[in-house]
PDB file of C-alpha atoms in Angstrom:
ATOM      1  CA  GLN A 220      12.502  25.961 -12.944  1.00 89.00           C
ATOM      2  CA  VAL A 221      11.083  22.990 -11.023  1.00 94.00           C
ATOM      3  CA  GLN A 222       7.059  23.440 -10.816  1.00 96.00           C
ATOM      4  CA  VAL A 223       4.772  21.338  -8.590  1.00 97.00           C
ATOM      5  CA  VAL A 224       1.217  21.483  -9.201  1.00 97.00           C
ATOM      6  CA  GLU A 225      -1.565  19.762  -7.160  1.00 97.00           C
ATOM      7  CA  SER A 226      -5.307  19.333  -8.051  1.00 97.00           C
ATOM      8  CA  GLY A 227      -8.373  17.284  -7.046  1.00 98.00           C
ATOM      9  CA  GLY A 228      -9.351  18.791  -3.940  1.00 98.00           C
ATOM     10  CA  GLY A 229     -12.963  19.171  -2.836  1.00 98.00           C
ATOM     11  CA  LEU A 230     -15.607  18.408  -0.471  1.00 98.00           C
ATOM     12  CA  VAL A 231     -16.590  15.091   0.027  1.00 98.00           C
ATOM     13  CA  GLN A 232     -18.813  12.985   2.589  1.00 98.00           C
ATOM     14  CA  PRO A 233     -17.344  10.518   5.063  1.00 98.00           C
ATOM     15  CA  GLY A 234     -16.709   7.427   3.631  1.00 98.00           C
ATOM     16  CA  GLY A 235     -16.401   8.918   0.079  1.00 98.00           C
ATOM     17  CA  SER A 236     -13.184   8.705  -2.135  1.00 98.00           C
ATOM     18  CA  LEU A 237     -10.933  11.446  -3.745  1.00 98.00           C
ATOM     19  CA  ARG A 238      -7.877  11.511  -6.263  1.00 98.00           C
ATOM     20  CA  LEU A 239      -5.425  13.953  -5.831  1.00 98.00           C
ATOM     21  CA  SER A 240      -3.189  14.579  -8.753  1.00 98.00           C
ATOM     22  CA  CYS A 241       0.328  16.164  -8.727  1.00 98.00           C
ATOM     23  CA  VAL A 242       2.276  17.192 -11.708  1.00 97.00           C
ATOM     24  CA  VAL A 243       6.093  17.945 -11.776  1.00 96.00           C
ATOM     25  CA  SER A 244       7.815  19.754 -14.462  1.00 95.00           C
ATOM     26  CA  GLY A 245      11.248  21.491 -15.318  1.00 91.00           C
ATOM     27  CA  SER A 246      13.567  18.529 -14.407  1.00 85.00           C
ATOM     28  CA  SER A 247      13.674  14.690 -14.485  1.00 83.00           C
ATOM     29  CA  PHE A 248      10.626  13.432 -12.702  1.00 85.00           C
ATOM     30  CA  HIS A 249      12.488  10.029 -11.946  1.00 87.00           C
ATOM     31  CA  THR A 250      15.131  11.376  -9.840  1.00 90.00           C
ATOM     32  CA  PHE A 251      12.693  12.844  -7.379  1.00 94.00           C
ATOM     33  CA  ASP A 252      11.351  11.258  -4.400  1.00 96.00           C
ATOM     34  CA  MET A 253       7.732  11.944  -3.986  1.00 96.00           C
ATOM     35  CA  GLY A 254       5.273  12.711  -0.993  1.00 97.00           C
ATOM     36  CA  TRP A 255       1.948  13.855   0.026  1.00 98.00           C
ATOM     37  CA  TYR A 256       1.995  15.923   3.246  1.00 98.00           C
ATOM     38  CA  ARG A 257      -1.018  17.646   4.732  1.00 98.00           C
ATOM     39  CA  GLN A 258      -1.516  20.353   7.113  1.00 97.00           C
ATOM     40  CA  THR A 259      -4.266  22.047   9.346  1.00 94.00           C
ATOM     41  CA  PRO A 260      -4.078  25.474  10.837  1.00 88.00           C
ATOM     42  CA  GLY A 261      -1.860  25.346  13.965  1.00 85.00           C
ATOM     43  CA  LYS A 262      -0.630  21.870  13.346  1.00 91.00           C
ATOM     44  CA  GLN A 263       2.978  20.688  11.846  1.00 93.00           C
ATOM     45  CA  ARG A 264       2.714  19.212   8.186  1.00 95.00           C
ATOM     46  CA  GLU A 265       2.518  15.506   8.356  1.00 97.00           C
ATOM     47  CA  LEU A 266       3.492  12.675   6.036  1.00 97.00           C
ATOM     48  CA  VAL A 267       0.345  11.110   4.300  1.00 98.00           C
ATOM     49  CA  ALA A 268       2.496   8.789   1.384  1.00 98.00           C
ATOM     50  CA  HIS A 269       5.678   8.682   0.094  1.00 98.00           C
ATOM     51  CA  VAL A 270       7.391   6.781  -2.867  1.00 96.00           C
ATOM     52  CA  SER A 271      10.835   6.926  -3.425  1.00 93.00           C
ATOM     53  CA  SER A 272      12.664   7.187  -6.700  1.00 89.00           C
ATOM     54  CA  GLY A 273      13.586   3.433  -6.096  1.00 89.00           C
ATOM     55  CA  SER A 274       9.783   2.418  -5.876  1.00 90.00           C
ATOM     56  CA  SER A 275       9.746   2.113  -1.686  1.00 95.00           C
ATOM     57  CA  TYR A 276       6.560   3.176  -0.317  1.00 97.00           C
ATOM     58  CA  ASN A 277       5.335   4.182   3.071  1.00 97.00           C
ATOM     59  CA  TYR A 278       2.376   5.953   4.952  1.00 98.00           C
ATOM     60  CA  GLY A 279       1.636   7.674   7.652  1.00 97.00           C
ATOM     61  CA  ASP A 280       0.050   5.741  10.874  1.00 95.00           C
ATOM     62  CA  PHE A 281      -3.334   7.028  10.233  1.00 95.00           C
ATOM     63  CA  VAL A 282      -3.836   5.971   6.821  1.00 96.00           C
ATOM     64  CA  GLU A 283      -4.703   2.477   7.719  1.00 94.00           C
ATOM     65  CA  GLY A 284      -4.768   0.990   4.599  1.00 96.00           C
ATOM     66  CA  ARG A 285      -7.232   3.610   3.242  1.00 98.00           C
ATOM     67  CA  PHE A 286      -5.071   5.860   0.893  1.00 98.00           C
ATOM     68  CA  THR A 287      -2.462   4.599  -2.195  1.00 98.00           C
ATOM     69  CA  ILE A 288       0.248   6.723  -3.395  1.00 98.00           C
ATOM     70  CA  SER A 289       1.241   5.879  -7.258  1.00 97.00           C
ATOM     71  CA  ARG A 290       3.507   7.329  -9.773  1.00 95.00           C
ATOM     72  CA  ASP A 291       3.568   7.492 -13.612  1.00 93.00           C
ATOM     73  CA  ILE A 292       7.072   8.408 -14.844  1.00 91.00           C
ATOM     74  CA  ALA A 293       5.946   8.909 -18.486  1.00 91.00           C
ATOM     75  CA  LYS A 294       3.431  11.701 -17.320  1.00 94.00           C
ATOM     76  CA  ASN A 295       5.512  12.915 -14.507  1.00 94.00           C
ATOM     77  CA  THR A 296       2.507  12.630 -12.334  1.00 96.00           C
ATOM     78  CA  VAL A 297       1.919  11.348  -9.044  1.00 97.00           C
ATOM     79  CA  TRP A 298      -1.477  10.471  -7.563  1.00 98.00           C
ATOM     80  CA  LEU A 299      -2.887   9.882  -4.009  1.00 98.00           C
ATOM     81  CA  GLN A 300      -6.185   7.738  -4.223  1.00 98.00           C
ATOM     82  CA  MET A 301      -8.027   8.184  -0.858  1.00 98.00           C
ATOM     83  CA  THR A 302     -10.808   6.120   0.102  1.00 98.00           C
ATOM     84  CA  SER A 303     -13.128   5.701   3.193  1.00 98.00           C
ATOM     85  CA  LEU A 304     -12.557   9.257   4.101  1.00 98.00           C
ATOM     86  CA  LYS A 305     -12.862  10.708   7.630  1.00 97.00           C
ATOM     87  CA  PRO A 306     -13.531  14.091   8.931  1.00 97.00           C
ATOM     88  CA  GLU A 307     -10.381  13.973  10.400  1.00 95.00           C
ATOM     89  CA  ASP A 308      -8.588  13.834   6.971  1.00 97.00           C
ATOM     90  CA  THR A 309     -10.053  17.473   6.522  1.00 97.00           C
ATOM     91  CA  ALA A 310      -6.589  19.315   5.647  1.00 98.00           C
ATOM     92  CA  ALA A 311      -4.631  21.120   2.962  1.00 98.00           C
ATOM     93  CA  TYR A 312      -2.831  18.431   0.999  1.00 98.00           C
ATOM     94  CA  TYR A 313       0.661  19.264  -0.338  1.00 98.00           C
ATOM     95  CA  CYS A 314       2.814  17.502  -2.907  1.00 98.00           C
ATOM     96  CA  ASN A 315       6.549  17.634  -2.550  1.00 98.00           C
ATOM     97  CA  ALA A 316       9.311  16.451  -4.686  1.00 97.00           C
ATOM     98  CA  HIS A 317      12.816  16.306  -3.171  1.00 96.00           C
ATOM     99  CA  ARG A 318      16.050  14.957  -4.074  1.00 94.00           C
ATOM    100  CA  THR A 319      19.861  15.195  -3.341  1.00 92.00           C
ATOM    101  CA  VAL A 320      22.140  16.188  -6.107  1.00 88.00           C
ATOM    102  CA  THR A 321      25.850  15.650  -4.953  1.00 89.00           C
ATOM    103  CA  THR A 322      25.401  16.902  -1.364  1.00 90.00           C
ATOM    104  CA  ALA A 323      22.849  19.483  -1.992  1.00 93.00           C
ATOM    105  CA  PHE A 324      19.061  18.721  -1.067  1.00 95.00           C
ATOM    106  CA  GLU A 325      16.481  19.886  -2.916  1.00 95.00           C
ATOM    107  CA  SER A 326      12.748  20.460  -2.104  1.00 97.00           C
ATOM    108  CA  TYR A 327      10.101  21.649  -4.038  1.00 97.00           C
ATOM    109  CA  TRP A 328       6.415  22.199  -2.677  1.00 98.00           C
ATOM    110  CA  GLY A 329       3.144  22.467  -4.394  1.00 98.00           C
ATOM    111  CA  GLN A 330       0.624  25.299  -3.565  1.00 97.00           C
ATOM    112  CA  GLY A 331      -1.473  22.687  -1.820  1.00 98.00           C
ATOM    113  CA  THR A 332      -5.191  21.550  -2.195  1.00 98.00           C
ATOM    114  CA  GLN A 333      -8.037  21.672   0.165  1.00 98.00           C
ATOM    115  CA  VAL A 334      -9.817  18.200   0.925  1.00 98.00           C
ATOM    116  CA  THR A 335     -12.812  18.810   3.155  1.00 98.00           C
ATOM    117  CA  VAL A 336     -14.754  15.702   4.866  1.00 98.00           C
ATOM    118  CA  SER A 337     -17.887  16.712   5.870  1.00 97.00           C
ATOM    119  CA  SER A 338     -21.773  15.566   5.780  1.00 93.00           C
TER     120      SER A 338
END
């Protein structure tokens, strides 16, 4: 079974940095597109960062160069390095692995890790 597990959330001050980790197990990691999404209560989950299996990258508009997604295929791990954090970045951050096998779309979500930016 495919499992997605995030870690690294916590409380940081505005302007601080945080690195989130996501480990995927149970399948071939390199076949997945990987993404980080975030959600606050009452709001729709939004894209933070995404890297495809072909190593193309894109970020949410709010990132503004502050975040970087990276991937280590050998470690089955994707990271989200966040810098210059703002209070508006406070949210639950979720890791997602998705792929299309033949015509079937597969999507797997982690449990989420809370990021709180506050002084």
